[in-house]
Amino acid sequence: MNTAVDRHWLQGALTNLEQEAARSADTHLLRVDLPAFPGIRVYFKDEASHPTGSLKHRLARSLFLYALCNGRLREGQGVIDASSGSTAISEAWFARLLGLRFKAVMPDCTAPGKVRLIRSLGAECVLLPSGMDPTAMARELAAAHDLCFLDQFGLAERATDWRSNNNIAESIVAQMAREPDPEPAWIVCGAGTGGTSATLGRYLRYRRLDTRVCVAEPTGGAFATGWRSRRADAVARAPTLVEGIGRPRVEPGFLFDVVDEVVEVDDVDSIAGAWLLEALLGRRYGGSSGTNLVACLALASAMRDQGRTGSIVSLLCDRGERYAETLFDPGWLQARGLDIAPSLDRLRSQLQPARP
Ligand SMILES: *Cc1c(COP(=O)(O)O)cnc(C)c1O
């Protein structure tokens, strides 16, 4: 039960979140011209342009709102979550906005740039060796120290208000309205918490659109395996170097029934895709954006082969600067035996218009 003092603080916190939303603008929908695919228009929604640099800005705001409105978060209480980094950056930022302490539980292979950013926001990072489960650890620490567990993997799909309230799907559909093919043939996204694919799939049905959802997944990831077999106990066949997607197991937010296609992408191709995005757009985005680009090219090729035209929309998930010491460092790639040159050549040749 809440006291009057608690309710007063809650109202202040909600006002704070509302003011932050009012100060922020929507993210850009960028069009990329690909002359190799006549009549097929490709768009990328730049989620890196949020104040905290990734699509997790939307999720973090929703998770705080969800915790507050469910009476699970009190004044002065600490907050905790498990993350591969991007969510923790956004959560740390919102925790600071609300004057709350935040603790992030992450795998120790998380890009160092992300860890520095989280600490600079005044949050604490708990780094776990591979093999330990960050979600289980976050839940344990929350119980032991009376912290509010934001639980992105457990709650992403329901904390997002999928019918409206500026979710990513509503924003894409509105921004496409004046384009030549306003109803996309495909929307392509990754699956980390599954929140984005669930919101897209639900919203497209709700709006009675024919747009299909494709999940771009690191080869052998649990979403791909689970989607194909429709099994919730599926596990990944291989780990991935792409942060944010390619989960080891099926997360509670993986709603297979609203996803129409899964394209699996090898890590070298995803990384080459991230490098190619820099050449196409003039700035860096992370590995999962590269995965999306490669999947978009596969879908565009299939459409061209079938003589179809139309639009494809995908996401730029986070800022590439975070990966300066990993995906964008030739020494780091070499140390892992990754040669992205052949993949880059192949992707570049896919972008060359066919000779008549
Ligand atoms: C979380 C994340 C995704 C996947 O989005 P979900 O909505 O969690 O499925 C993709 N890329 C990056 C960088 C992410 O952090």
Coordinates of C-alpha atoms and ligand atoms in Angstrom, one line a residue:
M1 CA 0.0 0.0 0.0
N2 CA 1.3 3.5 -0.9
T3 CA 1.3 6.4 1.6
A4 CA 0.5 9.9 0.4
V5 CA 4.2 10.7 0.4
D6 CA 4.9 7.7 -1.9
R7 CA 2.1 8.9 -4.3
H8 CA 3.5 12.3 -4.3
W9 CA 7.0 11.0 -5.3
L10 CA 5.4 8.7 -7.9
Q11 CA 3.6 11.6 -9.5
G12 CA 6.8 13.7 -9.6
A13 CA 8.7 10.8 -11.3
L14 CA 6.0 10.3 -13.9
T15 CA 6.0 14.1 -14.7
N16 CA 9.8 13.9 -15.0
L17 CA 9.5 11.1 -17.6
E18 CA 6.8 13.0 -19.5
Q19 CA 9.0 16.1 -19.6
E20 CA 11.9 14.1 -20.9
A21 CA 9.7 12.7 -23.7
A22 CA 8.5 16.2 -24.6
R23 CA 12.1 17.4 -24.8
S24 CA 13.0 14.6 -27.2
A25 CA 12.3 14.4 -30.9
D26 CA 11.3 11.3 -32.9
T27 CA 14.2 9.5 -34.6
H28 CA 14.9 10.0 -38.3
L29 CA 13.8 7.6 -41.0
L30 CA 16.7 7.6 -43.5
R31 CA 16.3 6.5 -47.1
V32 CA 19.2 4.7 -48.7
D33 CA 19.4 4.6 -52.5
L34 CA 20.4 1.2 -53.8
P35 CA 20.5 1.4 -57.6
A36 CA 21.0 -2.4 -57.8
F37 CA 17.4 -2.8 -56.7
P38 CA 15.2 -0.8 -59.1
G39 CA 11.8 0.0 -57.6
I40 CA 12.8 -1.3 -54.2
R41 CA 13.2 1.4 -51.6
V42 CA 15.2 0.7 -48.4
Y43 CA 14.8 2.9 -45.2
F44 CA 16.6 2.8 -41.9
K45 CA 15.1 4.2 -38.7
D46 CA 18.0 5.8 -36.8
E47 CA 17.5 4.6 -33.3
A48 CA 21.1 5.6 -32.5
S49 CA 19.9 9.3 -32.5
H50 CA 18.1 8.9 -29.1
P51 CA 19.8 10.8 -26.2
T52 CA 21.2 7.5 -25.0
G53 CA 22.3 6.3 -28.4
S54 CA 20.2 3.2 -29.0
L55 CA 16.7 1.7 -29.5
K56 CA 16.8 0.8 -25.7
H57 CA 16.0 4.4 -24.9
R58 CA 12.4 3.6 -25.7
L59 CA 12.5 0.4 -23.7
A60 CA 14.2 1.9 -20.7
R61 CA 11.5 4.6 -20.5
S62 CA 8.8 2.0 -20.8
L63 CA 10.4 -0.2 -18.1
F64 CA 10.6 2.6 -15.6
L65 CA 7.0 3.6 -16.4
Y66 CA 5.9 0.0 -16.0
A67 CA 7.7 -0.4 -12.6
L68 CA 6.4 2.9 -11.3
C69 CA 2.8 2.4 -12.4
N70 CA 2.8 -1.1 -10.9
G71 CA 3.9 0.3 -7.5
R72 CA 7.2 -1.6 -7.7
L73 CA 9.5 1.4 -7.5
R74 CA 9.7 3.7 -4.5
E75 CA 11.6 6.9 -3.7
G76 CA 15.2 6.1 -2.7
Q77 CA 15.1 2.5 -3.9
G78 CA 17.9 1.2 -6.0
V79 CA 17.3 -0.2 -9.5
I80 CA 19.0 -3.2 -11.2
D81 CA 18.8 -5.0 -14.5
A82 CA 20.7 -7.6 -16.6
S83 CA 22.0 -6.3 -19.9
S84 CA 24.4 -6.7 -22.8
G85 CA 25.1 -3.0 -22.4
S86 CA 22.8 -0.9 -24.5
T87 CA 19.8 -1.2 -22.1
A88 CA 22.0 -0.6 -19.1
I89 CA 23.2 2.7 -20.7
S90 CA 19.6 3.9 -21.2
E91 CA 18.5 2.6 -17.8
A92 CA 21.4 4.3 -16.0
W93 CA 20.5 7.5 -17.8
F94 CA 16.8 7.4 -16.7
A95 CA 17.8 6.3 -13.2
R96 CA 19.9 9.4 -12.9
L97 CA 17.0 11.5 -14.3
L98 CA 14.8 10.1 -11.5
G99 CA 17.5 10.4 -8.8
L100 CA 17.8 6.6 -8.2
R101 CA 20.9 4.4 -7.9
F102 CA 21.4 1.9 -10.7
K103 CA 23.3 -1.4 -10.9
A104 CA 23.9 -3.2 -14.3
V105 CA 24.7 -6.9 -14.4
M106 CA 26.5 -7.7 -17.7
P107 CA 28.8 -10.3 -19.3
D108 CA 32.4 -9.4 -18.9
C109 CA 32.9 -9.5 -22.7
T110 CA 30.6 -6.4 -23.1
A111 CA 32.3 -3.7 -25.2
P112 CA 34.5 -1.5 -22.9
G113 CA 33.0 1.6 -24.4
K114 CA 29.6 0.7 -23.0
V115 CA 31.0 -0.1 -19.5
R116 CA 32.7 3.3 -19.4
L117 CA 29.5 5.0 -20.4
I118 CA 27.4 3.3 -17.8
R119 CA 30.0 4.2 -15.1
S120 CA 30.1 7.8 -16.2
L121 CA 26.4 8.0 -15.7
G122 CA 27.0 7.2 -12.0
A123 CA 25.9 3.5 -12.2
E124 CA 27.6 0.4 -10.9
C125 CA 28.6 -2.4 -13.3
V126 CA 28.7 -6.1 -12.1
L127 CA 30.7 -8.0 -14.8
L128 CA 30.1 -11.8 -15.0
P129 CA 32.4 -14.3 -16.6
S130 CA 30.9 -16.2 -19.5
G131 CA 28.7 -19.1 -18.4
M132 CA 27.1 -17.1 -15.6
D133 CA 23.5 -15.9 -16.2
P134 CA 23.2 -12.1 -15.7
T135 CA 19.4 -12.3 -15.5
A136 CA 19.5 -14.8 -12.6
M137 CA 22.2 -12.8 -10.9
A138 CA 20.2 -9.5 -11.2
R139 CA 17.1 -11.2 -9.8
E140 CA 19.1 -12.6 -6.9
L141 CA 20.8 -9.3 -6.1
A142 CA 17.4 -7.5 -6.3
A143 CA 15.9 -9.9 -3.7
A144 CA 18.9 -9.7 -1.4
H145 CA 19.2 -5.9 -1.4
D146 CA 15.6 -4.7 -1.9
L147 CA 16.3 -3.4 -5.4
C148 CA 13.7 -2.9 -8.1
F149 CA 14.4 -5.4 -10.9
L150 CA 13.5 -3.8 -14.2
D151 CA 13.7 -7.2 -15.9
Q152 CA 14.0 -6.2 -19.5
F153 CA 14.0 -9.7 -20.8
G154 CA 10.9 -10.7 -18.8
L155 CA 8.9 -7.5 -19.4
A156 CA 10.0 -5.9 -22.7
E157 CA 7.1 -7.3 -24.6
R158 CA 4.4 -6.1 -22.2
A159 CA 6.0 -2.9 -20.9
T160 CA 5.8 -1.4 -24.4
D161 CA 2.4 0.0 -25.2
W162 CA 2.1 -1.6 -28.6
R163 CA -1.2 0.0 -29.7
S164 CA 0.2 3.5 -29.7
N165 CA 2.1 5.9 -27.3
N166 CA 5.0 6.6 -29.6
N167 CA 6.1 3.0 -30.0
I168 CA 8.6 2.3 -32.8
A169 CA 6.0 0.6 -35.0
E170 CA 3.6 3.5 -34.8
S171 CA 6.4 5.9 -35.6
I172 CA 7.6 4.0 -38.7
V173 CA 4.1 3.7 -40.1
A174 CA 3.5 7.4 -39.6
Q175 CA 6.9 8.4 -41.2
M176 CA 6.2 6.2 -44.2
A177 CA 2.8 7.8 -44.9
R178 CA 4.0 10.1 -47.7
E179 CA 6.5 7.7 -49.3
P180 CA 5.8 6.1 -52.7
D181 CA 5.2 2.7 -51.1
P182 CA 3.9 3.6 -47.7
E183 CA 3.0 0.1 -46.7
P184 CA 6.4 -1.7 -46.4
A185 CA 6.8 -5.2 -47.9
W186 CA 9.1 -6.0 -44.9
I187 CA 10.2 -4.5 -41.6
V188 CA 13.4 -6.1 -40.5
C189 CA 14.7 -6.0 -36.9
G190 CA 16.8 -8.1 -34.5
A191 CA 15.6 -10.0 -31.4
G192 CA 17.3 -9.4 -28.1
T193 CA 14.5 -9.0 -25.6
G194 CA 12.0 -9.6 -28.5
G195 CA 10.3 -6.4 -27.6
T196 CA 10.8 -4.7 -31.0
S197 CA 9.6 -7.7 -33.1
A198 CA 6.6 -8.2 -30.8
T199 CA 5.6 -4.6 -31.0
L200 CA 6.0 -4.5 -34.7
G201 CA 4.2 -7.7 -35.4
R202 CA 1.3 -6.7 -33.1
Y203 CA 1.0 -3.2 -34.3
L204 CA 1.0 -4.2 -38.0
R205 CA -1.9 -6.6 -37.4
Y206 CA -3.7 -4.0 -35.3
R207 CA -3.4 -1.5 -38.2
R208 CA -4.5 -4.2 -40.8
L209 CA -1.3 -3.8 -42.8
D210 CA 0.1 -6.5 -45.0
T211 CA 3.7 -5.7 -44.0
R212 CA 5.7 -8.8 -42.9
V213 CA 8.2 -8.9 -40.0
C214 CA 11.6 -10.4 -40.6
V215 CA 14.0 -11.1 -37.7
A216 CA 17.7 -10.7 -38.6
E217 CA 19.5 -13.2 -36.4
P218 CA 23.1 -14.3 -35.9
T219 CA 23.5 -17.8 -37.4
G220 CA 22.3 -20.4 -35.0
G221 CA 20.8 -18.0 -32.4
A222 CA 18.0 -19.2 -30.1
F223 CA 15.3 -17.0 -31.8
A224 CA 16.0 -18.7 -35.2
T225 CA 16.1 -22.2 -33.8
G226 CA 13.0 -21.6 -31.6
W227 CA 11.0 -19.9 -34.4
R228 CA 11.7 -22.8 -36.9
S229 CA 10.7 -25.5 -34.4
R230 CA 8.2 -23.3 -32.4
R231 CA 9.9 -24.6 -29.2
A232 CA 10.4 -22.5 -26.2
D233 CA 13.2 -24.7 -24.9
A234 CA 15.4 -24.1 -28.0
V235 CA 19.0 -22.9 -27.3
A236 CA 21.6 -21.3 -29.5
R237 CA 23.9 -23.5 -31.5
A238 CA 26.7 -21.0 -31.4
P239 CA 27.6 -17.8 -29.5
T240 CA 27.8 -14.5 -31.4
L241 CA 30.0 -11.5 -31.3
V242 CA 27.1 -9.2 -32.2
E243 CA 25.9 -7.5 -29.0
G244 CA 22.2 -7.0 -28.3
I245 CA 20.9 -9.9 -30.4
G246 CA 21.5 -13.7 -30.9
R247 CA 20.4 -14.7 -27.4
P248 CA 21.6 -18.1 -26.0
R249 CA 18.0 -19.1 -25.1
V250 CA 14.4 -18.3 -25.9
E251 CA 13.4 -15.2 -23.9
P252 CA 9.9 -14.6 -22.5
G253 CA 9.4 -11.8 -25.0
F254 CA 10.1 -13.9 -28.1
L255 CA 6.6 -14.0 -29.8
F256 CA 7.2 -16.4 -32.7
D257 CA 3.6 -16.1 -34.0
V258 CA 3.9 -12.5 -35.1
V259 CA 7.2 -13.0 -37.0
D260 CA 7.0 -14.1 -40.7
E261 CA 10.6 -14.8 -41.6
V262 CA 14.0 -15.2 -40.0
V263 CA 17.2 -14.6 -41.9
E264 CA 20.4 -15.9 -40.3
V265 CA 23.6 -13.9 -40.8
D266 CA 27.1 -15.0 -40.0
D267 CA 29.0 -12.7 -37.6
V268 CA 31.7 -11.8 -40.3
D269 CA 28.9 -10.7 -42.6
S270 CA 27.2 -8.7 -39.8
I271 CA 30.5 -6.9 -39.0
A272 CA 31.1 -6.3 -42.7
G273 CA 27.6 -4.9 -42.8
A274 CA 28.4 -2.5 -40.0
W275 CA 31.5 -1.3 -41.9
L276 CA 29.4 -0.9 -45.1
L277 CA 26.8 1.1 -43.3
E278 CA 29.5 3.6 -42.4
A279 CA 30.3 3.9 -46.1
L280 CA 26.6 4.3 -47.0
L281 CA 25.5 6.6 -44.3
G282 CA 28.7 8.5 -43.2
R283 CA 28.6 7.4 -39.6
R284 CA 29.1 4.3 -37.6
Y285 CA 26.5 1.9 -36.2
G286 CA 26.8 -1.3 -34.2
G287 CA 27.0 -4.9 -35.3
S288 CA 23.2 -5.6 -35.1
S289 CA 22.6 -2.8 -37.5
G290 CA 25.0 -4.6 -39.9
T291 CA 23.0 -7.8 -39.4
N292 CA 19.9 -5.9 -40.4
L293 CA 21.5 -4.5 -43.5
V294 CA 22.6 -8.0 -44.7
A295 CA 19.1 -9.3 -44.1
C296 CA 17.6 -6.4 -46.0
L297 CA 19.8 -7.1 -49.0
A298 CA 18.7 -10.8 -48.9
L299 CA 15.0 -9.8 -48.9
A300 CA 15.6 -7.1 -51.6
S301 CA 17.4 -9.7 -53.8
A302 CA 14.5 -12.1 -53.4
M303 CA 12.0 -9.4 -54.3
R304 CA 14.0 -8.4 -57.4
D305 CA 14.2 -12.0 -58.5
Q306 CA 10.4 -12.3 -58.1
G307 CA 9.9 -9.1 -60.1
R308 CA 8.4 -7.4 -57.1
T309 CA 8.9 -3.7 -56.1
G310 CA 8.1 -2.0 -52.8
S311 CA 9.7 -0.7 -49.6
I312 CA 11.8 -2.4 -46.9
V313 CA 12.3 -0.7 -43.5
S314 CA 14.9 -1.6 -40.9
L315 CA 16.6 -0.2 -37.9
L316 CA 19.9 1.3 -37.0
C317 CA 20.0 0.0 -33.4
D318 CA 22.9 1.7 -31.7
R319 CA 25.9 4.0 -32.2
G320 CA 29.0 2.5 -33.6
E321 CA 31.4 4.5 -31.5
R322 CA 30.7 2.0 -28.7
Y323 CA 32.5 -0.7 -30.7
A324 CA 35.7 1.3 -31.6
E325 CA 37.8 -1.1 -29.6
T326 CA 36.0 -4.2 -30.9
L327 CA 34.1 -4.6 -34.2
F328 CA 35.8 -1.5 -35.8
D329 CA 39.3 -2.4 -34.6
P330 CA 41.3 -4.5 -37.2
G331 CA 43.6 -5.8 -34.4
W332 CA 40.6 -7.1 -32.4
L333 CA 39.1 -8.8 -35.5
Q334 CA 42.5 -10.4 -36.4
A335 CA 42.9 -11.7 -32.8
R336 CA 39.6 -13.5 -33.3
G337 CA 40.6 -14.9 -36.7
L338 CA 38.0 -12.8 -38.5
D339 CA 38.7 -11.6 -42.0
I340 CA 35.9 -9.4 -43.1
A341 CA 37.4 -8.4 -46.5
P342 CA 35.7 -11.2 -48.5
S343 CA 32.3 -10.4 -46.9
L344 CA 32.8 -6.7 -47.6
D345 CA 33.6 -7.5 -51.3
R346 CA 30.5 -9.6 -51.6
L347 CA 28.2 -7.1 -50.0
R348 CA 29.7 -4.3 -52.2
S349 CA 29.2 -6.3 -55.3
Q350 CA 25.5 -6.9 -54.3
L351 CA 25.1 -3.1 -54.3
Q352 CA 26.5 -2.8 -57.9
P353 CA 23.8 -2.3 -60.5
A354 CA 23.6 -5.2 -63.0
R355 CA 25.1 -4.3 -66.4
P356 CA 22.6 -4.4 -69.2
Ligands
LIG1 C1 18.3 -4.9 -27.7 C2 19.0 -4.7 -29.0 C3 18.5 -5.2 -30.1 C4 17.2 -6.1 -30.2 O1 16.0 -5.4 -29.8 P1 14.9 -6.1 -28.9 O2 13.8 -5.1 -28.9 O3 15.5 -6.1 -27.5 O4 14.6 -7.4 -29.4 C5 19.2 -5.0 -31.3 N1 20.4 -4.3 -31.3 C6 20.9 -3.8 -30.2 C7 22.2 -3.0 -30.2 C8 20.2 -3.9 -29.0 O5 20.7 -3.4 -27.9

